[in-house]
């Protein structure tokens, strides 16, 4: 049996802007994992996951490729199996069947998701497991790209930042590729190997050294958020050519650049200022788009961090899920945690994972 693990992720800065190709962001991979196990089977394969209920999903092959007996609207696992199988066929690997089992630490005991990127983690872990199962011998960047192709076949607007964090681990700087071009190439029936090898305009992944004089802390509001729905509202602003959206992109680029430089040089005051500026940008964007990016609990989370001497903001699309706080070593973290508890914000005991692989492209 082959078993692989992929970590969850959190956005530190650059949310919403990163949807645009070439726009920078900062993410971390966290030490909660999703596990995928693959075991060879005979006449057909099955996918076992609590997301599908008590019965597994069965899959087979015919002359056109992978056939699946049922699907769900946002089925990243089955999209990944399909994309990887196309590459397997191109490389002439044996068309074996397998059973795939999924277990996740990215939600609470009641099944509520923490907003740590479970869709990305399961995609990355499945790619890694099938890479080993079929002996594809992919580099880390090729695995990321394969996960990206599977993801955009499900949600074409997905930035892929969560995939990069789960693939490479640690702190990373990330800019998304032109996903319209990727979707177009898939629609043309291009060979997967060719698409992996082509230049991806806008894509950039770089390692960021973690700050030595500050800690990253995470609070969870307990309320789920729909990233796709919230991002779609902001993309509507782009499609109408709204000046406020163009201004947001320019300001986000500047602040993420300042944050990256501050993190690399361990300039904590400058990093805190950049986090605060990014929070303000998200609030202004939400007001312009008519969406509640910073909910009452996220606002309470951020304000408590400020009173404790830290800086905080929503992580990801907002509207619920998690907020992050960057706390200097002298911040009153205990007071912040007490305030979070009083406001029904749960402190998640997470740490940033060490780097998992080289950023080789």
mmCIF file of C-alpha atoms in Angstrom:
data_model
loop_
_atom_site.group_PDB
_atom_site.id
_atom_site.type_symbol
_atom_site.label_atom_id
_atom_site.label_comp_id
_atom_site.label_asym_id
_atom_site.label_seq_id
_atom_site.Cartn_x
_atom_site.Cartn_y
_atom_site.Cartn_z
ATOM 1 C CA UNK A 1 0.000 0.000 0.000
ATOM 2 C CA UNK A 2 1.164 3.531 -0.833
ATOM 3 C CA UNK A 3 0.372 6.265 1.701
ATOM 4 C CA UNK A 4 0.934 9.981 1.188
ATOM 5 C CA UNK A 5 0.196 13.078 3.244
ATOM 6 C CA UNK A 6 -0.445 16.685 2.242
ATOM 7 C CA UNK A 7 -0.671 19.606 4.678
ATOM 8 C CA UNK A 8 -3.369 22.215 4.917
ATOM 9 C CA UNK A 9 -2.664 25.840 4.127
ATOM 10 C CA UNK A 10 -3.369 29.387 5.221
ATOM 11 C CA UNK A 11 -3.124 32.604 3.258
ATOM 12 C CA UNK A 12 -1.052 35.240 5.033
ATOM 13 C CA UNK A 13 -1.571 37.980 2.434
ATOM 14 C CA UNK A 14 -2.634 38.566 -1.157
ATOM 15 C CA UNK A 15 -6.113 36.993 -1.066
ATOM 16 C CA UNK A 16 -8.446 37.904 -3.934
ATOM 17 C CA UNK A 17 -5.616 39.638 -5.802
ATOM 18 C CA UNK A 18 -3.873 36.275 -6.342
ATOM 19 C CA UNK A 19 -6.755 35.216 -8.583
ATOM 20 C CA UNK A 20 -5.225 37.506 -11.218
ATOM 21 C CA UNK A 21 -2.234 35.924 -13.024
ATOM 22 C CA UNK A 22 1.067 37.282 -11.756
ATOM 23 C CA UNK A 23 -0.348 38.914 -8.609
ATOM 24 C CA UNK A 24 1.783 38.004 -5.561
ATOM 25 C CA UNK A 25 0.647 36.365 -2.342
ATOM 26 C CA UNK A 26 2.155 34.783 0.776
ATOM 27 C CA UNK A 27 1.000 31.428 2.149
ATOM 28 C CA UNK A 28 2.056 28.861 4.710
ATOM 29 C CA UNK A 29 1.526 25.115 4.941
ATOM 30 C CA UNK A 30 0.329 24.002 8.383
ATOM 31 C CA UNK A 31 0.853 20.823 10.358
ATOM 32 C CA UNK A 32 -2.576 19.304 9.902
ATOM 33 C CA UNK A 33 -2.664 16.746 7.141
ATOM 34 C CA UNK A 34 -4.871 14.895 4.746
ATOM 35 C CA UNK A 35 -3.845 11.298 4.079
ATOM 36 C CA UNK A 36 -4.385 9.297 0.893
ATOM 37 C CA UNK A 37 -3.703 5.561 0.684
ATOM 38 C CA UNK A 38 -3.635 3.635 -2.594
ATOM 39 C CA UNK A 39 -3.767 -0.137 -2.929
ATOM 40 C CA UNK A 40 -3.866 -2.111 -6.185
ATOM 41 C CA UNK A 41 -7.204 -3.730 -7.077
ATOM 42 C CA UNK A 42 -8.440 -6.029 -9.846
ATOM 43 C CA UNK A 43 -11.376 -5.353 -12.191
ATOM 44 C CA UNK A 44 -12.268 -1.825 -11.032
ATOM 45 C CA UNK A 45 -11.251 0.815 -8.538
ATOM 46 C CA UNK A 46 -12.997 2.465 -5.596
ATOM 47 C CA UNK A 47 -12.627 5.743 -3.721
ATOM 48 C CA UNK A 48 -13.444 5.602 -0.014
ATOM 49 C CA UNK A 49 -14.127 8.918 1.719
ATOM 50 C CA UNK A 50 -16.582 10.257 4.277
ATOM 51 C CA UNK A 51 -17.399 12.950 1.701
ATOM 52 C CA UNK A 52 -19.152 10.295 -0.396
ATOM 53 C CA UNK A 53 -21.148 8.804 2.471
ATOM 54 C CA UNK A 54 -21.038 5.170 3.504
ATOM 55 C CA UNK A 55 -20.639 3.709 0.012
ATOM 56 C CA UNK A 56 -17.433 4.155 -2.029
ATOM 57 C CA UNK A 57 -17.356 5.615 -5.528
ATOM 58 C CA UNK A 58 -16.533 3.000 -8.146
ATOM 59 C CA UNK A 59 -14.461 3.759 -11.255
ATOM 60 C CA UNK A 60 -13.453 1.800 -14.358
ATOM 61 C CA UNK A 61 -11.927 2.476 -17.776
ATOM 62 C CA UNK A 62 -13.133 2.216 -21.352
ATOM 63 C CA UNK A 63 -11.735 3.298 -24.704
ATOM 64 C CA UNK A 64 -12.215 6.978 -23.820
ATOM 65 C CA UNK A 65 -10.448 6.801 -20.460
ATOM 66 C CA UNK A 66 -11.621 6.780 -16.839
ATOM 67 C CA UNK A 67 -15.343 6.260 -16.212
ATOM 68 C CA UNK A 68 -16.865 7.016 -12.812
ATOM 69 C CA UNK A 69 -20.224 5.695 -11.640
ATOM 70 C CA UNK A 70 -21.247 8.960 -9.977
ATOM 71 C CA UNK A 71 -19.838 12.437 -9.434
ATOM 72 C CA UNK A 72 -20.381 15.428 -7.197
ATOM 73 C CA UNK A 73 -20.239 19.105 -8.256
ATOM 74 C CA UNK A 74 -16.792 19.852 -6.829
ATOM 75 C CA UNK A 75 -15.070 16.499 -7.073
ATOM 76 C CA UNK A 76 -11.366 17.145 -7.004
ATOM 77 C CA UNK A 77 -10.420 13.527 -6.293
ATOM 78 C CA UNK A 78 -12.153 12.125 -9.351
ATOM 79 C CA UNK A 79 -10.861 14.979 -11.507
ATOM 80 C CA UNK A 80 -7.341 14.161 -10.298
ATOM 81 C CA UNK A 81 -7.714 10.461 -11.079
ATOM 82 C CA UNK A 82 -8.878 11.375 -14.601
ATOM 83 C CA UNK A 83 -6.042 13.845 -15.301
ATOM 84 C CA UNK A 84 -3.334 11.565 -13.905
ATOM 85 C CA UNK A 85 -4.698 8.655 -15.907
ATOM 86 C CA UNK A 86 -4.349 10.673 -19.110
ATOM 87 C CA UNK A 87 -0.689 11.287 -18.298
ATOM 88 C CA UNK A 88 -0.195 7.619 -17.383
ATOM 89 C CA UNK A 89 -1.528 6.574 -20.794
ATOM 90 C CA UNK A 90 0.702 9.088 -22.580
ATOM 91 C CA UNK A 91 3.757 7.709 -20.775
ATOM 92 C CA UNK A 92 2.819 4.110 -21.554
ATOM 93 C CA UNK A 93 2.503 2.983 -17.941
ATOM 94 C CA UNK A 94 0.445 -0.106 -17.066
ATOM 95 C CA UNK A 95 -3.263 0.689 -16.647
ATOM 96 C CA UNK A 96 -3.716 -0.853 -13.197
ATOM 97 C CA UNK A 97 -6.777 -0.315 -11.019
ATOM 98 C CA UNK A 98 -6.550 0.851 -7.421
ATOM 99 C CA UNK A 99 -8.615 1.558 -4.350
ATOM 100 C CA UNK A 100 -8.063 4.974 -2.814
ATOM 101 C CA UNK A 101 -8.838 5.867 0.816
ATOM 102 C CA UNK A 102 -8.938 9.366 2.258
ATOM 103 C CA UNK A 103 -8.591 10.469 5.887
ATOM 104 C CA UNK A 104 -8.460 14.109 6.967
ATOM 105 C CA UNK A 105 -7.282 16.143 9.968
ATOM 106 C CA UNK A 106 -8.520 19.350 8.325
ATOM 107 C CA UNK A 107 -11.883 19.490 10.080
ATOM 108 C CA UNK A 108 -13.177 19.189 13.637
ATOM 109 C CA UNK A 109 -14.712 16.114 15.214
ATOM 110 C CA UNK A 110 -18.150 17.163 14.008
ATOM 111 C CA UNK A 111 -16.989 17.264 10.399
ATOM 112 C CA UNK A 112 -16.883 21.072 10.111
ATOM 113 C CA UNK A 113 -13.999 22.235 7.939
ATOM 114 C CA UNK A 114 -11.457 24.639 9.391
ATOM 115 C CA UNK A 115 -10.872 26.359 6.045
ATOM 116 C CA UNK A 116 -7.371 24.909 5.718
ATOM 117 C CA UNK A 117 -7.640 23.917 2.070
ATOM 118 C CA UNK A 118 -8.904 20.351 2.207
ATOM 119 C CA UNK A 119 -9.750 20.329 -1.516
ATOM 120 C CA UNK A 120 -6.196 21.308 -2.380
ATOM 121 C CA UNK A 121 -4.660 18.892 0.119
ATOM 122 C CA UNK A 122 -6.616 15.922 -1.213
ATOM 123 C CA UNK A 123 -5.661 16.858 -4.780
ATOM 124 C CA UNK A 124 -1.968 17.148 -3.914
ATOM 125 C CA UNK A 125 -1.926 13.943 -1.877
ATOM 126 C CA UNK A 126 -3.740 12.023 -4.629
ATOM 127 C CA UNK A 127 -1.305 13.247 -7.280
ATOM 128 C CA UNK A 128 1.624 12.243 -5.087
ATOM 129 C CA UNK A 129 0.173 8.779 -4.395
ATOM 130 C CA UNK A 130 -0.599 8.097 -8.057
ATOM 131 C CA UNK A 131 2.812 9.411 -9.114
ATOM 132 C CA UNK A 132 4.323 6.671 -6.953
ATOM 133 C CA UNK A 133 1.721 4.043 -7.911
ATOM 134 C CA UNK A 134 2.313 4.482 -11.660
ATOM 135 C CA UNK A 135 6.045 5.260 -11.300
ATOM 136 C CA UNK A 136 5.653 8.557 -13.184
ATOM 137 C CA UNK A 137 8.790 10.058 -11.553
ATOM 138 C CA UNK A 138 7.443 13.605 -11.457
ATOM 139 C CA UNK A 139 9.288 16.542 -9.910
ATOM 140 C CA UNK A 140 7.568 18.569 -7.205
ATOM 141 C CA UNK A 141 6.791 21.321 -9.720
ATOM 142 C CA UNK A 142 5.314 18.781 -12.139
ATOM 143 C CA UNK A 143 3.137 17.377 -9.356
ATOM 144 C CA UNK A 144 1.960 20.890 -8.533
ATOM 145 C CA UNK A 145 1.155 21.560 -12.177
ATOM 146 C CA UNK A 146 -0.723 18.288 -12.504
ATOM 147 C CA UNK A 147 -2.752 19.190 -9.392
ATOM 148 C CA UNK A 148 -3.421 22.591 -10.944
ATOM 149 C CA UNK A 149 -4.767 21.021 -14.144
ATOM 150 C CA UNK A 150 -7.086 18.776 -12.137
ATOM 151 C CA UNK A 151 -8.291 21.736 -10.083
ATOM 152 C CA UNK A 152 -9.064 24.083 -12.975
ATOM 153 C CA UNK A 153 -11.056 21.295 -14.627
ATOM 154 C CA UNK A 154 -13.372 21.642 -11.604
ATOM 155 C CA UNK A 155 -13.103 25.352 -10.689
ATOM 156 C CA UNK A 156 -11.475 27.334 -13.529
ATOM 157 C CA UNK A 157 -10.955 30.444 -11.360
ATOM 158 C CA UNK A 158 -8.998 28.668 -8.595
ATOM 159 C CA UNK A 159 -5.704 30.462 -7.952
ATOM 160 C CA UNK A 160 -3.720 27.347 -7.012
ATOM 161 C CA UNK A 161 -2.006 29.019 -4.062
ATOM 162 C CA UNK A 162 -3.351 26.351 -1.738
ATOM 163 C CA UNK A 163 -1.975 23.647 -4.049
ATOM 164 C CA UNK A 164 1.464 25.283 -3.980
ATOM 165 C CA UNK A 165 1.491 25.494 -0.188
ATOM 166 C CA UNK A 166 0.445 21.846 0.149
ATOM 167 C CA UNK A 167 3.043 20.744 -2.409
ATOM 168 C CA UNK A 168 6.076 22.732 -1.299
ATOM 169 C CA UNK A 169 5.404 23.344 2.414
ATOM 170 C CA UNK A 170 6.795 26.066 4.668
ATOM 171 C CA UNK A 171 6.378 29.756 3.849
ATOM 172 C CA UNK A 172 6.055 30.534 0.149
ATOM 173 C CA UNK A 173 5.511 33.450 -2.169
ATOM 174 C CA UNK A 174 3.107 32.580 -4.960
ATOM 175 C CA UNK A 175 1.644 34.089 -8.125
ATOM 176 C CA UNK A 176 -0.948 32.239 -10.163
ATOM 177 C CA UNK A 177 -0.672 31.234 -13.829
ATOM 178 C CA UNK A 178 -3.118 32.145 -16.572
ATOM 179 C CA UNK A 179 -5.819 29.558 -15.843
ATOM 180 C CA UNK A 180 -7.863 30.545 -18.886
ATOM 181 C CA UNK A 181 -4.952 29.328 -20.999
ATOM 182 C CA UNK A 182 -4.782 26.057 -19.064
ATOM 183 C CA UNK A 183 -8.517 25.447 -19.418
ATOM 184 C CA UNK A 184 -8.258 26.203 -23.120
ATOM 185 C CA UNK A 185 -5.413 23.714 -23.577
ATOM 186 C CA UNK A 186 -7.379 21.022 -21.748
ATOM 187 C CA UNK A 187 -10.404 21.777 -23.903
ATOM 188 C CA UNK A 188 -8.303 21.389 -27.032
ATOM 189 C CA UNK A 189 -7.373 17.885 -25.921
ATOM 190 C CA UNK A 190 -3.682 18.753 -25.602
ATOM 191 C CA UNK A 191 -1.424 16.048 -24.234
ATOM 192 C CA UNK A 192 -1.036 16.467 -20.479
ATOM 193 C CA UNK A 193 2.726 15.996 -20.740
ATOM 194 C CA UNK A 194 2.921 18.849 -23.271
ATOM 195 C CA UNK A 195 0.925 21.187 -21.024
ATOM 196 C CA UNK A 196 3.139 20.346 -18.044
ATOM 197 C CA UNK A 197 6.253 21.221 -20.024
ATOM 198 C CA UNK A 198 4.980 24.479 -21.543
ATOM 199 C CA UNK A 199 5.715 27.883 -19.980
ATOM 200 C CA UNK A 200 2.906 28.940 -17.618
ATOM 201 C CA UNK A 201 2.621 32.700 -17.865
ATOM 202 C CA UNK A 202 2.274 34.379 -14.473
ATOM 203 C CA UNK A 203 3.267 31.384 -12.357
ATOM 204 C CA UNK A 204 5.868 32.057 -9.675
ATOM 205 C CA UNK A 205 6.691 30.039 -6.556
ATOM 206 C CA UNK A 206 9.477 31.097 -4.207
ATOM 207 C CA UNK A 207 10.641 30.046 -0.769
ATOM 208 C CA UNK A 208 10.273 32.662 2.008
ATOM 209 C CA UNK A 209 12.376 32.404 5.142
ATOM 210 C CA UNK A 210 10.123 32.482 8.222
ATOM 211 C CA UNK A 211 10.546 35.399 10.636
ATOM 212 C CA UNK A 212 12.609 34.555 13.707
ATOM 213 C CA UNK A 213 11.153 37.316 15.916
ATOM 214 C CA UNK A 214 7.430 36.727 15.407
ATOM 215 C CA UNK A 215 4.915 33.880 15.621
ATOM 216 C CA UNK A 216 2.017 33.115 13.342
ATOM 217 C CA UNK A 217 -1.142 32.333 15.328
ATOM 218 C CA UNK A 218 -4.484 31.135 14.005
ATOM 219 C CA UNK A 219 -8.053 31.597 15.175
ATOM 220 C CA UNK A 220 -11.106 29.819 13.792
ATOM 221 C CA UNK A 221 -14.542 31.447 13.814
ATOM 222 C CA UNK A 222 -16.450 28.174 13.515
ATOM 223 C CA UNK A 223 -18.381 29.540 10.535
ATOM 224 C CA UNK A 224 -17.772 28.034 7.081
ATOM 225 C CA UNK A 225 -17.171 30.245 4.058
ATOM 226 C CA UNK A 226 -17.690 29.625 0.347
ATOM 227 C CA UNK A 227 -14.479 30.707 -1.365
ATOM 228 C CA UNK A 228 -15.891 30.267 -4.883
ATOM 229 C CA UNK A 229 -18.977 32.368 -4.166
ATOM 230 C CA UNK A 230 -17.015 35.206 -2.548
ATOM 231 C CA UNK A 231 -14.339 35.250 -5.247
ATOM 232 C CA UNK A 232 -16.990 35.279 -7.969
ATOM 233 C CA UNK A 233 -18.466 38.463 -6.473
ATOM 234 C CA UNK A 234 -15.071 40.169 -6.690
ATOM 235 C CA UNK A 235 -14.450 38.876 -10.220
ATOM 236 C CA UNK A 236 -17.686 40.572 -11.259
ATOM 237 C CA UNK A 237 -16.020 43.878 -10.331
ATOM 238 C CA UNK A 238 -13.087 43.033 -12.593
ATOM 239 C CA UNK A 239 -15.361 42.173 -15.500
ATOM 240 C CA UNK A 240 -17.086 45.549 -15.226
ATOM 241 C CA UNK A 241 -13.719 47.312 -15.206
ATOM 242 C CA UNK A 242 -14.248 48.862 -11.777
ATOM 243 C CA UNK A 243 -11.484 51.296 -10.825
ATOM 244 C CA UNK A 244 -11.710 50.155 -7.213
ATOM 245 C CA UNK A 245 -10.648 46.669 -8.293
ATOM 246 C CA UNK A 246 -7.672 47.976 -10.251
ATOM 247 C CA UNK A 247 -6.652 50.099 -7.279
ATOM 248 C CA UNK A 248 -6.972 47.077 -4.991
ATOM 249 C CA UNK A 249 -4.671 44.992 -7.185
ATOM 250 C CA UNK A 250 -1.994 47.697 -7.257
ATOM 251 C CA UNK A 251 -2.158 48.257 -3.501
ATOM 252 C CA UNK A 252 -2.134 44.522 -2.758
ATOM 253 C CA UNK A 253 0.948 44.042 -4.924
ATOM 254 C CA UNK A 254 2.743 46.800 -3.009
ATOM 255 C CA UNK A 255 1.814 45.483 0.440
ATOM 256 C CA UNK A 256 2.634 41.847 -0.328
ATOM 257 C CA UNK A 257 6.022 42.981 -1.640
ATOM 258 C CA UNK A 258 6.632 44.974 1.554
ATOM 259 C CA UNK A 259 5.536 42.011 3.687
ATOM 260 C CA UNK A 260 7.802 39.588 1.830
ATOM 261 C CA UNK A 261 10.811 41.860 2.241
ATOM 262 C CA UNK A 262 10.017 42.366 5.926
ATOM 263 C CA UNK A 263 9.668 38.632 6.562
ATOM 264 C CA UNK A 264 12.926 37.846 4.780
ATOM 265 C CA UNK A 265 14.808 40.454 6.825
ATOM 266 C CA UNK A 266 12.968 39.690 10.108
ATOM 267 C CA UNK A 267 11.753 43.300 10.249
ATOM 268 C CA UNK A 268 8.761 42.643 12.495
ATOM 269 C CA UNK A 269 7.422 46.235 12.747
ATOM 270 C CA UNK A 270 7.347 46.493 8.952
ATOM 271 C CA UNK A 271 5.683 43.070 8.681
ATOM 272 C CA UNK A 272 3.001 44.097 11.181
ATOM 273 C CA UNK A 273 2.330 47.291 9.223
ATOM 274 C CA UNK A 274 1.935 45.281 6.027
ATOM 275 C CA UNK A 275 -0.493 42.844 7.690
ATOM 276 C CA UNK A 276 -2.570 45.790 8.940
ATOM 277 C CA UNK A 277 -2.574 47.364 5.495
ATOM 278 C CA UNK A 278 -3.692 44.094 3.915
ATOM 279 C CA UNK A 279 -6.549 43.884 6.430
ATOM 280 C CA UNK A 280 -7.678 47.383 5.467
ATOM 281 C CA UNK A 281 -7.533 46.507 1.777
ATOM 282 C CA UNK A 282 -9.763 43.476 2.318
ATOM 283 C CA UNK A 283 -12.287 45.526 4.281
ATOM 284 C CA UNK A 284 -12.414 48.156 1.526
ATOM 285 C CA UNK A 285 -12.737 45.490 -1.158
ATOM 286 C CA UNK A 286 -15.566 43.802 0.716
ATOM 287 C CA UNK A 287 -17.434 47.072 1.087
ATOM 288 C CA UNK A 288 -17.054 47.823 -2.623
ATOM 289 C CA UNK A 289 -18.153 44.314 -3.647
ATOM 290 C CA UNK A 290 -21.022 44.155 -1.165
ATOM 291 C CA UNK A 291 -19.642 41.091 0.641
ATOM 292 C CA UNK A 292 -18.802 40.562 4.299
ATOM 293 C CA UNK A 293 -15.137 39.534 4.110
ATOM 294 C CA UNK A 294 -14.460 40.571 7.712
ATOM 295 C CA UNK A 295 -17.335 39.106 9.735
ATOM 296 C CA UNK A 296 -18.070 40.135 13.320
ATOM 297 C CA UNK A 297 -16.031 37.247 14.721
ATOM 298 C CA UNK A 298 -13.116 37.929 12.369
ATOM 299 C CA UNK A 299 -13.256 41.576 13.402
ATOM 300 C CA UNK A 300 -13.176 40.545 17.062
ATOM 301 C CA UNK A 301 -10.233 38.226 16.341
ATOM 302 C CA UNK A 302 -8.275 41.008 14.649
ATOM 303 C CA UNK A 303 -9.090 43.672 17.235
ATOM 304 C CA UNK A 304 -8.046 41.379 20.094
ATOM 305 C CA UNK A 305 -4.728 40.779 18.355
ATOM 306 C CA UNK A 306 -4.164 44.520 18.007
ATOM 307 C CA UNK A 307 -4.816 45.089 21.725
ATOM 308 C CA UNK A 308 -2.250 42.374 22.486
ATOM 309 C CA UNK A 309 0.441 44.025 20.355
ATOM 310 C CA UNK A 310 0.043 41.811 17.273
ATOM 311 C CA UNK A 311 -1.431 42.404 13.819
ATOM 312 C CA UNK A 312 -4.161 40.257 12.313
ATOM 313 C CA UNK A 313 -6.435 39.838 9.308
ATOM 314 C CA UNK A 314 -8.820 37.339 7.738
ATOM 315 C CA UNK A 315 -7.075 34.454 5.985
ATOM 316 C CA UNK A 316 -8.276 33.395 2.573
ATOM 317 C CA UNK A 317 -11.621 34.567 1.265
ATOM 318 C CA UNK A 318 -12.885 35.592 4.705
ATOM 319 C CA UNK A 319 -16.605 35.493 5.343
ATOM 320 C CA UNK A 320 -15.863 33.007 8.146
ATOM 321 C CA UNK A 321 -13.235 30.306 8.578
ATOM 322 C CA UNK A 322 -9.856 31.492 9.923
ATOM 323 C CA UNK A 323 -7.968 34.636 10.762
ATOM 324 C CA UNK A 324 -4.218 34.875 11.241
ATOM 325 C CA UNK A 325 -2.229 36.993 13.684
ATOM 326 C CA UNK A 326 1.459 37.834 13.419
ATOM 327 C CA UNK A 327 2.650 38.313 16.977
ATOM 328 C CA UNK A 328 6.022 39.713 18.105
ATOM 329 C CA UNK A 329 7.728 37.717 20.819
ATOM 330 C CA UNK A 330 6.670 40.308 23.442
ATOM 331 C CA UNK A 331 2.968 40.304 22.457
ATOM 332 C CA UNK A 332 0.470 39.375 25.180
ATOM 333 C CA UNK A 333 -0.667 36.206 23.442
ATOM 334 C CA UNK A 334 -2.468 34.835 26.502
ATOM 335 C CA UNK A 335 -4.656 37.941 26.698
ATOM 336 C CA UNK A 336 -5.409 37.599 23.002
ATOM 337 C CA UNK A 337 -6.431 33.969 23.428
ATOM 338 C CA UNK A 338 -8.708 34.868 26.350
ATOM 339 C CA UNK A 339 -10.378 37.538 24.242
ATOM 340 C CA UNK A 340 -10.806 35.091 21.373
ATOM 341 C CA UNK A 341 -12.455 32.578 23.669
ATOM 342 C CA UNK A 342 -14.833 35.237 24.964
ATOM 343 C CA UNK A 343 -15.835 36.029 21.383
ATOM 344 C CA UNK A 344 -16.331 32.359 20.383
ATOM 345 C CA UNK A 345 -13.123 32.264 18.356
ATOM 346 C CA UNK A 346 -11.178 29.027 18.744
ATOM 347 C CA UNK A 347 -7.395 29.095 18.861
ATOM 348 C CA UNK A 348 -6.078 26.412 16.525
ATOM 349 C CA UNK A 349 -2.794 24.962 17.740
ATOM 350 C CA UNK A 350 -1.099 24.940 14.356
ATOM 351 C CA UNK A 351 2.524 25.263 13.327
ATOM 352 C CA UNK A 352 4.032 25.975 9.935
ATOM 353 C CA UNK A 353 5.415 22.824 8.326
ATOM 354 C CA UNK A 354 9.060 22.663 7.279
ATOM 355 C CA UNK A 355 9.654 22.883 3.524
ATOM 356 C CA UNK A 356 8.564 19.636 1.842
ATOM 357 C CA UNK A 357 10.475 19.918 -1.431
ATOM 358 C CA UNK A 358 12.587 22.301 -3.468
ATOM 359 C CA UNK A 359 10.838 25.010 -5.431
ATOM 360 C CA UNK A 360 12.297 24.005 -8.768
ATOM 361 C CA UNK A 361 10.547 26.294 -11.199
#
